[in-house]
Amino acid sequence: MDYLETNFADLEQQYLRRDETSEALALLRRSRSPGKGIDLTWLLRHHDEGDVTDPETRKRDSFDHLLAAYGLLEIASIIRFVPGDVPIAFREEALGQLSHPAVKKYYETNYPLLLPSLYRKRLAGEASEDQPGDQTQLHGLFSRFLGLVNRLDADEEVETFLWFVDSGSIGSANLGTTKRLLRNHDRTMKVLLKRAEDRTAAEDSVCGAESFLRFCAELDALLAEAEDFPVFQAAMWNFYAYWFRLIGRDLGDALVGILDTLAGWVSEVSEPHEMPDRSRREDLVSQFWRSVEPDTTSAAVHRRYSDLLRTLDESGGGVDARAIRAYVSPVKGAVERLLSGEYGRALRPG
Amino acid sequence: MLHFPERKLRPGVKSDTTRVLWARRPPRAAVVFVHGYRGEAIGTWSRFDALLPMSPKAADYDLFFYGYNCFSSNTMAEASLLCDFLTELHEDGGALLRKSLALADVRPGPLSYGEVLLVAHSIGAIVSRRALLFARQLRRPWEERTRLVLFAPAHRGAVISELLAELEGAWLSFFRAGFRHMSPLVAEVAPGSPSIVGLEADVEREVARGARHLLATKVVIAEVERVVSNLKLHDLDPVPVVVRGSTHTSVCKPRPGFLQPLTEVEDVL
């Protein structure tokens, strides 16, 4: 196998032939057998047509993973990370799945997503997007993008948070309980210091919100770096179009609300005391390290360290206003850019 | 691209957070990145995962970003687990490869590392050195085929309040009282603690017995440092290299226009 064929086979194995897509693939096979009684049109309906049950949600998740895999193959095709010609058997299978009326309606009408459409057209030979440019640079950026995709995909706390953003709940926990918890900074701190296995669903969601905001900042930085490759940039943004476009308003309200809550903690800090407190802490720590010489006994080091912690403790709790301000503003900027849809403009219809 | 894109080392194991970039051609060695307090397998080393695979010098290396519990656990337990991981890499790396890379067959030949370079940050340096001490005690055949590159090592302990304050992009850095939280790990890495003093004594003793691989090949320190001491580990380690304009956190995060952390690692490949 050459470089491009290896890339194709690797993406196919990693994203298309994974456990998460197996149920969708099995359902698609069964739907083509007469008398099997699989109504994919109903399963993949818009939620306004009828409430989606938990077992249905799991099946629909499998289709989402399948469409995501095709989305990644489309991005890889745009930057020529994979061969222009895919194996015939693969093309026929993929085209069959993406052209299935229920599946097509799912990603084109019910929850419109661009990348599966583009890939179907590419496989059918109707049209194909292309991003010219330095292959090493493009492939390097794509590799970073795959890393982001993998890490977000594996983060169960983010999954809980996004489930709540999408109107879901676990027991009595939902987005409202997440927001209420965040209003109290002491409780938030305790949540962040808890072991993952000891957290409740609402507490998982708080940690998921933190991780998702970090992801937003990283994705925004990556998309900004891809500005010389507008089609590629738009394709990567479209991979997350469900969050940033389809339910962008809900997500935006949740994220901006959370950032405002964090910023609100600052109002509890008296401005004139803020800087001296921080500078004093830094001075105390610097003094401590200066007092540690190579020949200082361990007992003396330990005693001085205990004194340092005691002194720091006397300065009380609360929050570091400067740290919060330094965080909120750039992250809010990243969220706003992702939600504006600007990154997707090169692939916007018309 | 000289490496396959980043992926999980053990795809079916949710609790395992180690990530890997497999070299496309059979490697002769591996780099294992070991993060510090509350760090993340990739996050701590941000951009190493993107920039190092671009370097021709890294073409013959599999790149592992080791994930472990550097929060509620303790350095002894984590060092022992790291030692186990290094043993697995040497003795059964082929199985790890096949589980993680479905196309393992495109890389012919058995997986055998001539050397493993441990690149560790902050408390990760304690965990790594302790892991090598365990390997020596257990007479692991691979122990002398390792080298250490340490970024802002915490071998004289770390100040917990500053560790939290320096957690980049983490909400815990907002709280002035977060350091009141205590865990076995926090107690162990306190300056002057028995664990810190014991590590230094153990390293000194084993180096005197000829275990030169316990000495760092390179120590990279931050220009602005409050979390750890920049004092050398007695006269054992080499003269440190300073990354200009760096802090405890940024010292191991290369980016365009700030490539020294990357070149310091490239130099020893």
Coordinates of C-alpha atoms in Angstrom, one line a residue:
Chain A
M1 CA 0.0 0.0 0.0
D2 CA 1.3 3.5 -0.8
Y3 CA 1.0 6.5 1.6
L4 CA -2.5 7.6 0.5
E5 CA -3.9 4.0 0.4
T6 CA -2.6 3.4 3.9
N7 CA -4.2 6.6 5.1
F8 CA -7.5 5.6 3.6
A9 CA -7.4 2.1 5.1
D10 CA -6.4 3.5 8.5
L11 CA -9.3 6.0 8.6
E12 CA -11.7 3.4 7.4
Q13 CA -10.6 1.0 10.1
Q14 CA -10.5 3.6 12.9
Y15 CA -13.7 5.4 12.2
L16 CA -16.0 3.4 10.0
R17 CA -15.4 -0.2 11.2
R18 CA -15.6 0.6 14.9
D19 CA -18.0 -0.8 17.5
E20 CA -20.0 2.5 17.6
T21 CA -21.0 2.2 13.9
S22 CA -21.8 -1.5 14.0
E23 CA -25.5 -1.2 15.0
A24 CA -26.1 1.3 12.1
L25 CA -24.4 -0.9 9.6
A26 CA -26.4 -3.9 10.8
L27 CA -29.7 -2.0 10.7
L28 CA -28.9 -0.8 7.2
R29 CA -28.2 -4.4 6.1
R30 CA -31.5 -5.6 7.6
S31 CA -33.5 -2.7 6.1
R32 CA -32.5 -4.0 2.7
S33 CA -33.8 -7.5 3.4
P34 CA -37.6 -7.9 2.7
G35 CA -39.9 -8.6 5.6
K36 CA -37.4 -7.7 8.3
G37 CA -39.7 -4.9 9.7
I38 CA -37.0 -2.2 10.1
D39 CA -38.5 1.2 9.7
L40 CA -35.5 3.4 9.4
T41 CA -37.6 6.4 8.3
W42 CA -39.3 6.4 11.7
L43 CA -36.1 5.6 13.6
L44 CA -34.3 8.6 11.9
R45 CA -37.3 11.0 12.2
H46 CA -37.0 14.6 13.3
H47 CA -37.8 14.8 17.0
D48 CA -40.8 17.0 16.4
E49 CA -42.5 14.1 14.6
G50 CA -42.4 12.1 17.8
D51 CA -40.4 11.8 21.0
V52 CA -37.2 9.7 20.7
T53 CA -37.0 6.9 23.2
D54 CA -33.7 5.9 25.0
P55 CA -33.2 2.7 22.9
E56 CA -33.9 4.8 19.8
T57 CA -31.3 7.3 20.9
R58 CA -28.7 4.6 21.1
K59 CA -29.5 3.4 17.6
R60 CA -29.5 7.0 16.2
D61 CA -26.1 7.6 18.0
S62 CA -24.7 4.7 15.9
F63 CA -25.9 6.5 12.7
D64 CA -24.3 9.7 13.9
H65 CA -21.0 7.9 14.3
L66 CA -21.4 6.5 10.8
L67 CA -22.1 9.9 9.3
A68 CA -19.2 11.3 11.2
A69 CA -16.9 8.7 9.7
Y70 CA -18.0 9.7 6.2
G71 CA -17.5 13.3 7.2
L72 CA -13.9 12.6 8.1
L73 CA -13.3 10.8 4.9
E74 CA -14.7 13.8 3.0
I75 CA -12.3 16.1 4.8
A76 CA -9.5 13.7 4.0
S77 CA -10.5 13.7 0.4
I78 CA -10.7 17.5 0.2
I79 CA -7.0 17.7 1.2
R80 CA -5.9 14.6 -0.7
F81 CA -4.9 12.7 2.4
V82 CA -6.6 9.7 0.8
P83 CA -6.6 8.6 -2.9
G84 CA -9.0 10.2 -5.3
D85 CA -10.3 6.7 -6.3
V86 CA -11.5 4.5 -3.5
P87 CA -11.9 0.7 -3.9
I88 CA -15.1 -0.1 -5.9
A89 CA -16.6 -2.3 -3.2
F90 CA -16.2 0.4 -0.7
R91 CA -17.7 3.0 -3.0
E92 CA -20.8 0.9 -3.7
E93 CA -21.3 0.1 0.0
A94 CA -20.8 3.7 1.1
L95 CA -22.9 5.1 -1.7
G96 CA -25.7 2.7 -0.8
Q97 CA -25.7 3.7 2.8
L98 CA -25.5 7.5 2.1
S99 CA -28.2 7.2 -0.5
H100 CA -30.6 5.2 1.6
P101 CA -33.8 7.4 1.6
A102 CA -34.2 7.4 5.4
V103 CA -30.5 8.1 6.0
K104 CA -30.4 10.8 3.4
K105 CA -33.5 12.5 4.8
Y106 CA -31.8 12.3 8.3
Y107 CA -28.7 14.2 7.2
E108 CA -30.2 16.4 4.5
T109 CA -33.6 17.4 5.9
N110 CA -34.1 16.5 9.5
Y111 CA -30.7 17.5 10.8
P112 CA -28.9 19.0 7.8
L113 CA -25.2 18.2 7.7
L114 CA -23.0 19.1 4.8
L115 CA -20.1 16.7 4.9
P116 CA -22.1 13.4 4.3
S117 CA -23.9 15.1 1.4
L118 CA -20.5 16.2 -0.1
Y119 CA -19.1 12.7 0.3
R120 CA -22.1 11.1 -1.4
K121 CA -21.8 13.5 -4.3
R122 CA -18.0 12.8 -4.5
L123 CA -18.6 9.0 -4.5
A124 CA -21.3 9.3 -7.2
G125 CA -18.9 11.4 -9.3
E126 CA -21.3 14.4 -9.3
A127 CA -19.1 17.0 -7.6
S128 CA -16.1 17.2 -5.4
E129 CA -14.6 20.0 -3.3
D130 CA -10.8 20.4 -3.3
Q131 CA -8.3 22.3 -1.2
P132 CA -5.1 23.1 -3.1
G133 CA -2.0 23.9 -1.0
D134 CA 1.1 22.5 0.7
Q135 CA 0.3 18.9 1.5
T136 CA 2.6 18.7 4.4
Q137 CA 1.0 21.6 6.1
L138 CA -2.5 20.4 5.3
H139 CA -1.9 16.9 6.5
G140 CA -0.3 18.2 9.6
L141 CA -3.3 20.3 10.4
F142 CA -5.6 17.4 9.7
S143 CA -3.6 15.1 12.0
R144 CA -4.1 17.7 14.8
F145 CA -7.8 17.9 14.0
L146 CA -8.1 14.1 14.3
G147 CA -6.4 14.3 17.7
L148 CA -9.1 16.8 18.8
V149 CA -11.8 14.7 17.4
N150 CA -10.5 11.6 19.2
R151 CA -10.1 13.3 22.5
L152 CA -13.5 14.9 22.5
D153 CA -15.1 11.6 21.4
A154 CA -13.5 9.8 24.4
D155 CA -14.5 12.4 27.0
E156 CA -17.6 11.1 28.8
E157 CA -17.9 14.3 30.9
V158 CA -18.2 16.4 27.8
E159 CA -20.8 13.9 26.5
T160 CA -22.9 14.4 29.7
F161 CA -22.6 18.2 29.4
L162 CA -23.6 18.2 25.7
W163 CA -26.4 15.8 26.4
F164 CA -27.8 18.3 28.9
V165 CA -27.3 21.2 26.4
D166 CA -29.3 19.2 23.9
S167 CA -32.3 19.1 26.4
G168 CA -31.3 15.7 27.9
S169 CA -31.3 14.8 31.6
I170 CA -29.9 12.0 33.8
G171 CA -32.2 11.4 36.8
S172 CA -32.9 14.9 38.1
A173 CA -29.7 16.3 36.7
N174 CA -29.9 18.6 33.7
L175 CA -28.4 21.8 32.3
G176 CA -30.3 23.8 35.0
T177 CA -28.7 21.9 37.8
T178 CA -25.3 22.3 36.2
K179 CA -25.8 26.1 36.0
R180 CA -27.1 26.3 39.6
L181 CA -24.0 24.4 40.8
L182 CA -21.7 26.8 38.9
R183 CA -23.2 29.9 40.6
N184 CA -21.4 28.9 43.8
H185 CA -17.7 29.1 43.3
D186 CA -16.9 27.2 46.5
R187 CA -19.0 24.2 45.4
T188 CA -17.5 24.4 42.0
M189 CA -14.0 24.2 43.4
K190 CA -15.0 21.2 45.5
V191 CA -16.4 19.5 42.4
L192 CA -13.2 20.1 40.5
L193 CA -11.2 18.6 43.3
K194 CA -13.3 15.5 43.5
R195 CA -12.2 12.2 42.1
A196 CA -14.1 11.4 38.9
E197 CA -15.6 8.2 40.2
D198 CA -17.2 10.2 43.2
R199 CA -19.0 12.8 41.1
T200 CA -22.7 13.0 40.4
A201 CA -24.1 13.6 36.9
A202 CA -24.5 17.3 37.5
E203 CA -20.9 17.4 38.7
D204 CA -19.7 15.5 35.6
S205 CA -21.5 18.1 33.5
V206 CA -19.6 20.9 35.3
C207 CA -16.3 19.2 34.5
G208 CA -17.6 18.5 30.9
A209 CA -18.3 22.2 30.5
E210 CA -14.8 23.1 31.4
S211 CA -13.4 20.5 29.0
F212 CA -15.7 21.5 26.2
L213 CA -14.7 25.2 26.6
R214 CA -11.0 24.1 26.4
F215 CA -11.9 22.1 23.2
C216 CA -13.6 25.2 21.7
A217 CA -10.4 27.3 22.4
E218 CA -8.3 24.6 20.7
L219 CA -10.6 24.2 17.7
D220 CA -10.8 27.9 17.2
A221 CA -7.0 28.1 17.3
L222 CA -6.7 25.3 14.8
L223 CA -9.3 26.8 12.4
A224 CA -7.6 30.1 12.6
E225 CA -4.3 28.5 11.6
A226 CA -6.1 27.0 8.6
E227 CA -7.2 30.3 7.3
D228 CA -5.0 30.0 4.2
F229 CA -7.1 26.9 3.3
P230 CA -10.7 28.1 3.4
V231 CA -12.4 25.0 2.0
F232 CA -10.5 22.8 4.4
Q233 CA -11.2 25.2 7.3
A234 CA -14.9 25.2 6.4
A235 CA -15.0 21.4 6.2
M236 CA -13.5 21.0 9.7
W237 CA -15.9 23.5 11.1
N238 CA -18.8 21.7 9.4
F239 CA -17.7 18.5 11.2
Y240 CA -19.1 20.1 14.3
A241 CA -22.0 21.9 12.6
Y242 CA -24.5 20.0 14.7
W243 CA -23.3 21.8 17.8
F244 CA -22.2 25.2 16.3
R245 CA -25.0 25.6 13.7
L246 CA -28.0 23.3 14.3
I247 CA -28.3 23.8 18.0
G248 CA -25.9 26.8 18.0
R249 CA -28.3 29.0 19.9
D250 CA -28.8 26.6 22.7
L251 CA -25.1 25.8 22.9
G252 CA -24.2 29.5 22.7
D253 CA -26.7 30.4 25.5
A254 CA -25.2 27.6 27.7
L255 CA -21.5 28.4 27.1
V256 CA -21.9 32.2 27.3
G257 CA -24.0 31.8 30.4
I258 CA -21.4 29.7 32.0
L259 CA -18.6 32.2 31.1
D260 CA -20.7 35.0 32.5
T261 CA -21.2 33.1 35.7
L262 CA -17.4 32.6 36.0
A263 CA -16.9 36.4 35.3
G264 CA -19.6 37.1 38.0
W265 CA -17.4 35.4 40.6
V266 CA -15.0 38.3 40.1
S267 CA -17.4 40.9 41.4
E268 CA -16.9 39.4 44.9
V269 CA -13.3 40.4 44.8
S270 CA -12.4 43.9 45.9
E271 CA -10.4 45.4 43.1
P272 CA -7.8 47.4 45.1
H273 CA -6.9 44.2 47.1
E274 CA -6.7 41.9 44.1
M275 CA -3.2 42.7 42.8
P276 CA -1.5 43.0 46.2
D277 CA -2.9 39.6 47.2
R278 CA -1.5 37.9 44.2
S279 CA 1.8 39.7 44.2
R280 CA 2.2 39.0 47.9
R281 CA 1.6 35.3 47.3
E282 CA 4.1 35.2 44.6
D283 CA 6.7 37.0 46.7
L284 CA 6.1 34.6 49.6
V285 CA 6.7 31.6 47.3
S286 CA 9.8 33.2 45.8
Q287 CA 11.2 33.9 49.2
F288 CA 10.6 30.3 50.2
W289 CA 12.5 29.0 47.3
R290 CA 15.4 31.4 47.9
S291 CA 15.6 30.1 51.4
V292 CA 16.2 26.5 50.1
E293 CA 19.9 26.1 49.5
P294 CA 21.6 22.8 48.4
D295 CA 22.8 22.2 52.0
T296 CA 19.5 23.2 53.8
T297 CA 18.3 20.2 55.8
S298 CA 15.1 18.5 54.8
A299 CA 13.6 19.3 58.2
A300 CA 14.3 23.0 57.7
V301 CA 12.8 22.9 54.2
H302 CA 9.7 21.1 55.4
R303 CA 9.3 23.6 58.3
R304 CA 9.6 26.6 56.0
Y305 CA 7.2 25.1 53.6
S306 CA 4.6 24.5 56.3
D307 CA 5.0 28.1 57.4
L308 CA 4.5 29.2 53.8
L309 CA 1.2 27.2 53.5
R310 CA 0.0 28.6 56.8
T311 CA 0.7 32.1 55.7
L312 CA -1.1 31.6 52.4
D313 CA -4.0 30.0 54.2
E314 CA -4.4 33.1 56.3
S315 CA -5.1 35.1 53.2
G316 CA -8.4 33.3 53.0
G317 CA -10.3 31.8 50.1
G318 CA -12.1 33.4 47.2
V319 CA -11.1 33.6 43.6
D320 CA -8.3 35.1 41.6
A321 CA -9.9 37.8 39.6
R322 CA -7.0 38.3 37.3
A323 CA -6.9 34.6 36.4
I324 CA -10.6 34.6 35.6
R325 CA -10.5 37.7 33.5
A326 CA -7.5 36.3 31.6
Y327 CA -9.5 33.2 30.9
V328 CA -13.0 34.4 30.1
S329 CA -12.3 37.0 27.5
P330 CA -10.3 34.9 25.0
V331 CA -12.5 31.8 25.5
K332 CA -15.7 33.9 24.9
G333 CA -14.1 35.2 21.7
A334 CA -13.4 31.6 20.6
V335 CA -17.0 30.5 21.3
E336 CA -18.4 33.5 19.5
R337 CA -16.2 32.9 16.4
L338 CA -17.3 29.2 16.3
L339 CA -20.9 30.1 16.6
S340 CA -20.8 32.9 14.1
G341 CA -20.5 30.4 11.2
E342 CA -17.7 32.5 9.6
Y343 CA -15.4 29.5 9.6
G344 CA -17.8 27.6 7.4
R345 CA -18.3 30.3 4.8
A346 CA -16.2 28.7 2.0
L347 CA -18.7 25.8 1.8
R348 CA -21.8 27.8 2.4
P349 CA -24.4 27.1 -0.3
G350 CA -24.8 30.0 -2.8
Chain B
M1 CA 3.6 12.6 7.6
L2 CA 6.1 10.3 9.2
H3 CA 3.7 9.0 11.7
F4 CA 0.1 7.8 11.7
P5 CA -2.4 10.3 13.3
E6 CA -2.7 10.3 17.1
R7 CA -4.9 7.6 18.6
K8 CA -5.6 5.8 21.9
L9 CA -3.1 3.2 22.8
R10 CA -5.8 0.8 24.2
P11 CA -8.9 1.6 22.2
G12 CA -11.2 -0.7 24.2
V13 CA -10.1 0.5 27.7
K14 CA -12.0 3.7 28.8
S15 CA -9.8 4.4 31.8
D16 CA -6.5 4.3 29.8
T17 CA -5.7 7.8 28.5
T18 CA -2.4 7.1 26.9
R19 CA -2.2 8.3 23.3
V20 CA 0.3 7.2 20.6
L21 CA 1.6 8.3 17.3
W22 CA 3.0 5.2 15.6
A23 CA 5.9 5.7 13.2
R24 CA 5.1 4.7 9.7
R25 CA 8.3 2.8 9.2
P26 CA 9.7 0.3 11.7
P27 CA 11.0 2.3 14.6
R28 CA 14.4 1.9 16.4
A29 CA 13.3 3.6 19.5
A30 CA 10.4 5.3 21.4
V31 CA 9.7 8.5 23.2
V32 CA 7.4 8.4 26.2
F33 CA 6.1 11.8 27.4
V34 CA 5.2 11.8 31.1
H35 CA 3.0 14.8 32.3
G36 CA 2.9 16.5 35.7
Y37 CA 0.3 17.4 38.3
R38 CA -3.3 17.1 36.9
G39 CA -1.7 17.1 33.5
E40 CA -3.1 15.4 30.4
A41 CA -1.4 12.9 28.2
I42 CA -1.5 15.4 25.3
G43 CA -2.5 18.7 26.8
T44 CA 0.7 19.1 28.9
W45 CA 2.8 18.6 25.8
S46 CA 0.6 20.7 23.6
R47 CA 1.9 20.9 20.1
F48 CA 4.7 18.3 20.6
D49 CA 2.1 15.9 19.2
A50 CA 1.9 18.0 16.1
L51 CA 5.4 19.4 15.7
L52 CA 7.6 16.4 16.6
P53 CA 6.1 14.1 13.9
M54 CA 7.2 16.7 11.4
S55 CA 10.8 16.4 12.4
P56 CA 12.9 13.9 10.3
K57 CA 14.8 13.1 13.5
A58 CA 11.7 11.7 15.0
A59 CA 10.9 9.4 12.0
D60 CA 12.3 6.3 13.7
Y61 CA 10.5 6.8 17.0
D62 CA 7.1 5.8 18.2
L63 CA 5.7 8.6 20.2
F64 CA 3.8 7.8 23.4
F65 CA 1.9 10.4 25.5
Y66 CA 1.5 8.5 28.7
G67 CA -1.6 9.1 30.7
Y68 CA -1.9 8.5 34.4
N69 CA -3.5 9.7 37.6
C70 CA -1.3 12.6 38.8
F71 CA -4.0 14.0 41.2
S72 CA -5.5 11.6 43.7
S73 CA -2.9 8.8 43.4
N74 CA 0.7 8.8 44.7
T75 CA 4.1 8.9 43.0
M76 CA 5.1 5.4 44.2
A77 CA 2.0 3.7 42.7
E78 CA 2.2 5.7 39.5
A79 CA 5.9 5.0 39.2
S80 CA 5.3 1.3 39.6
L81 CA 2.6 1.5 36.9
L82 CA 4.9 3.4 34.6
C83 CA 7.6 0.7 35.2
D84 CA 5.0 -1.9 34.2
F85 CA 4.1 0.1 31.1
L86 CA 7.8 0.3 30.0
T87 CA 8.1 -3.4 30.6
E88 CA 5.1 -4.0 28.4
L89 CA 6.5 -1.8 25.7
H90 CA 9.7 -3.8 25.6
E91 CA 8.3 -7.3 26.1
D92 CA 4.9 -7.0 24.3
G93 CA 5.0 -3.9 22.2
G94 CA 3.8 -5.8 19.2
A95 CA 0.5 -6.7 20.9
L96 CA 0.0 -3.0 21.8
L97 CA 0.7 -2.0 18.3
R98 CA -1.8 -4.5 16.8
K99 CA -4.6 -3.5 19.2
S100 CA -4.1 0.2 18.5
L101 CA -3.2 0.2 14.8
A102 CA -5.5 -1.9 12.7
L103 CA -2.9 -1.7 9.9
A104 CA -0.1 -3.0 12.0
D105 CA 0.9 -5.3 9.1
V106 CA 2.0 -2.3 7.0
R107 CA 4.9 -2.0 9.5
P108 CA 7.0 -5.2 8.9
G109 CA 9.2 -6.8 11.4
P110 CA 9.0 -7.4 15.1
L111 CA 8.6 -4.4 17.4
S112 CA 11.8 -4.0 19.4
Y113 CA 13.0 -0.7 20.8
G114 CA 16.7 -0.1 21.1
E115 CA 16.1 2.8 23.4
V116 CA 13.2 4.5 25.2
L117 CA 13.6 8.2 25.9
L118 CA 11.5 9.4 28.9
V119 CA 10.6 13.1 28.5
A120 CA 9.0 14.2 31.8
H121 CA 7.5 17.4 33.1
S122 CA 7.5 18.6 36.8
I123 CA 6.1 15.8 39.0
G124 CA 6.4 13.5 36.0
A125 CA 10.1 13.7 36.5
I126 CA 9.7 12.2 40.0
V127 CA 7.4 9.4 38.7
S128 CA 9.9 8.6 35.8
R129 CA 13.0 8.5 38.0
R130 CA 11.2 6.4 40.6
A131 CA 10.0 4.1 37.8
L132 CA 13.6 3.6 36.6
L133 CA 14.6 2.9 40.2
F134 CA 12.0 0.2 40.4
A135 CA 13.1 -1.3 37.1
R136 CA 16.7 -1.5 38.5
Q137 CA 15.4 -3.2 41.7
L138 CA 13.4 -5.6 39.6
R139 CA 16.4 -6.2 37.2
R140 CA 14.4 -5.4 34.2
P141 CA 16.6 -6.2 31.2
W142 CA 15.6 -2.9 29.5
E143 CA 16.5 -0.5 32.3
E144 CA 19.8 0.6 30.9
R145 CA 18.3 1.3 27.5
T146 CA 16.5 4.4 28.8
R147 CA 17.4 8.0 28.9
L148 CA 15.8 10.9 30.8
V149 CA 15.0 14.4 29.5
L150 CA 13.4 16.5 32.3
F151 CA 11.4 19.7 31.9
A152 CA 11.1 21.8 35.1
P153 CA 11.7 18.7 37.3
A154 CA 10.1 18.7 40.7
H155 CA 13.0 16.7 42.2
R156 CA 13.2 19.1 45.2
G157 CA 9.4 19.2 45.6
A158 CA 6.7 21.5 44.3
V159 CA 4.6 24.2 45.9
I160 CA 1.0 23.1 45.7
S161 CA -0.6 26.6 45.6
E162 CA 1.6 27.5 42.5
L163 CA 0.9 24.2 40.8
L164 CA -2.8 25.0 40.9
A165 CA -2.3 28.6 39.9
E166 CA -0.3 27.5 36.9
L167 CA -2.9 25.1 35.6
E168 CA -3.4 26.7 32.2
G169 CA -7.0 27.0 31.1
A170 CA -8.2 25.0 34.1
W171 CA -10.8 26.4 36.3
L172 CA -9.0 25.2 39.4
S173 CA -6.4 28.0 38.7
F174 CA -9.1 30.5 39.7
F175 CA -9.3 29.5 43.3
R176 CA -7.0 30.8 46.0
A177 CA -7.9 28.1 48.5
G178 CA -7.6 25.1 46.2
F179 CA -4.2 24.3 47.7
R180 CA -5.9 23.4 51.0
H181 CA -6.9 20.2 49.2
M182 CA -4.6 17.4 50.3
S183 CA -4.0 14.1 48.7
P184 CA -1.2 11.5 49.1
L185 CA 0.4 13.0 46.1
V186 CA 0.4 16.6 47.4
A187 CA 1.9 15.5 50.6
E188 CA 4.6 13.4 48.9
V189 CA 5.8 16.2 46.7
A190 CA 6.0 18.8 49.4
P191 CA 9.5 20.3 49.6
G192 CA 11.6 18.5 52.2
S193 CA 9.2 15.6 52.4
P194 CA 10.6 12.1 53.1
S195 CA 9.6 11.0 49.6
I196 CA 11.5 13.8 48.0
V197 CA 14.6 13.3 50.2
G198 CA 14.4 9.5 49.7
L199 CA 14.3 9.8 45.9
E200 CA 17.5 12.0 45.9
A201 CA 19.3 9.5 48.2
D202 CA 18.2 6.5 46.1
V203 CA 19.3 8.1 42.9
E204 CA 22.7 9.1 44.4
R205 CA 23.3 5.6 45.7
E206 CA 22.4 3.8 42.5
V207 CA 24.4 6.2 40.3
A208 CA 27.4 5.5 42.6
R209 CA 26.8 1.8 41.8
G210 CA 27.0 2.6 38.1
A211 CA 23.4 3.3 37.0
R212 CA 24.3 6.2 34.9
H213 CA 21.0 6.1 33.0
L214 CA 19.4 7.5 36.2
L215 CA 21.1 10.8 35.4
A216 CA 19.2 13.1 33.2
T217 CA 20.6 13.4 29.6
K218 CA 19.2 16.9 29.7
V219 CA 17.4 19.2 32.1
V220 CA 15.3 22.1 30.8
I221 CA 14.2 24.8 33.2
A222 CA 11.9 27.8 33.0
E223 CA 13.1 31.3 33.3
V224 CA 10.2 32.3 35.5
E225 CA 9.7 29.6 38.0
R226 CA 7.8 29.5 41.3
V227 CA 6.4 26.0 41.3
V228 CA 9.6 24.0 41.7
S229 CA 13.2 24.8 42.6
N230 CA 15.7 25.3 39.8
L231 CA 18.5 23.9 41.9
K232 CA 20.2 20.9 40.4
L233 CA 19.8 17.5 42.0
H234 CA 23.2 17.8 43.8
D235 CA 25.9 17.5 41.2
L236 CA 24.2 14.6 39.5
D237 CA 22.3 16.2 36.6
P238 CA 23.9 18.2 33.8
V239 CA 23.9 22.0 33.7
P240 CA 20.3 23.0 32.9
V241 CA 19.2 24.6 29.7
V242 CA 16.9 27.6 30.2
V243 CA 14.0 28.3 27.9
R244 CA 13.8 32.1 27.7
G245 CA 10.5 33.7 28.5
S246 CA 9.0 30.4 29.8
T247 CA 7.1 29.6 33.0
H248 CA 6.7 26.3 34.7
T249 CA 3.8 25.5 32.4
S250 CA 4.9 26.9 29.1
V251 CA 8.4 25.4 29.3
C252 CA 7.2 22.2 27.7
K253 CA 4.8 23.7 25.2
P254 CA 6.4 24.5 21.8
R255 CA 4.4 26.6 19.3
P256 CA 5.2 28.5 16.1
G257 CA 7.7 31.2 17.1
F258 CA 8.5 29.4 20.4
L259 CA 10.2 26.2 19.3
Q260 CA 13.0 25.8 21.9
P261 CA 11.1 23.1 23.9
L262 CA 10.9 21.1 20.7
T263 CA 14.5 21.6 19.6
E264 CA 15.7 20.6 23.1
V265 CA 14.1 17.2 22.6
E266 CA 15.1 16.9 18.9
D267 CA 18.7 17.4 20.0
V268 CA 18.8 14.2 21.9
L269 CA 17.0 12.1 19.3

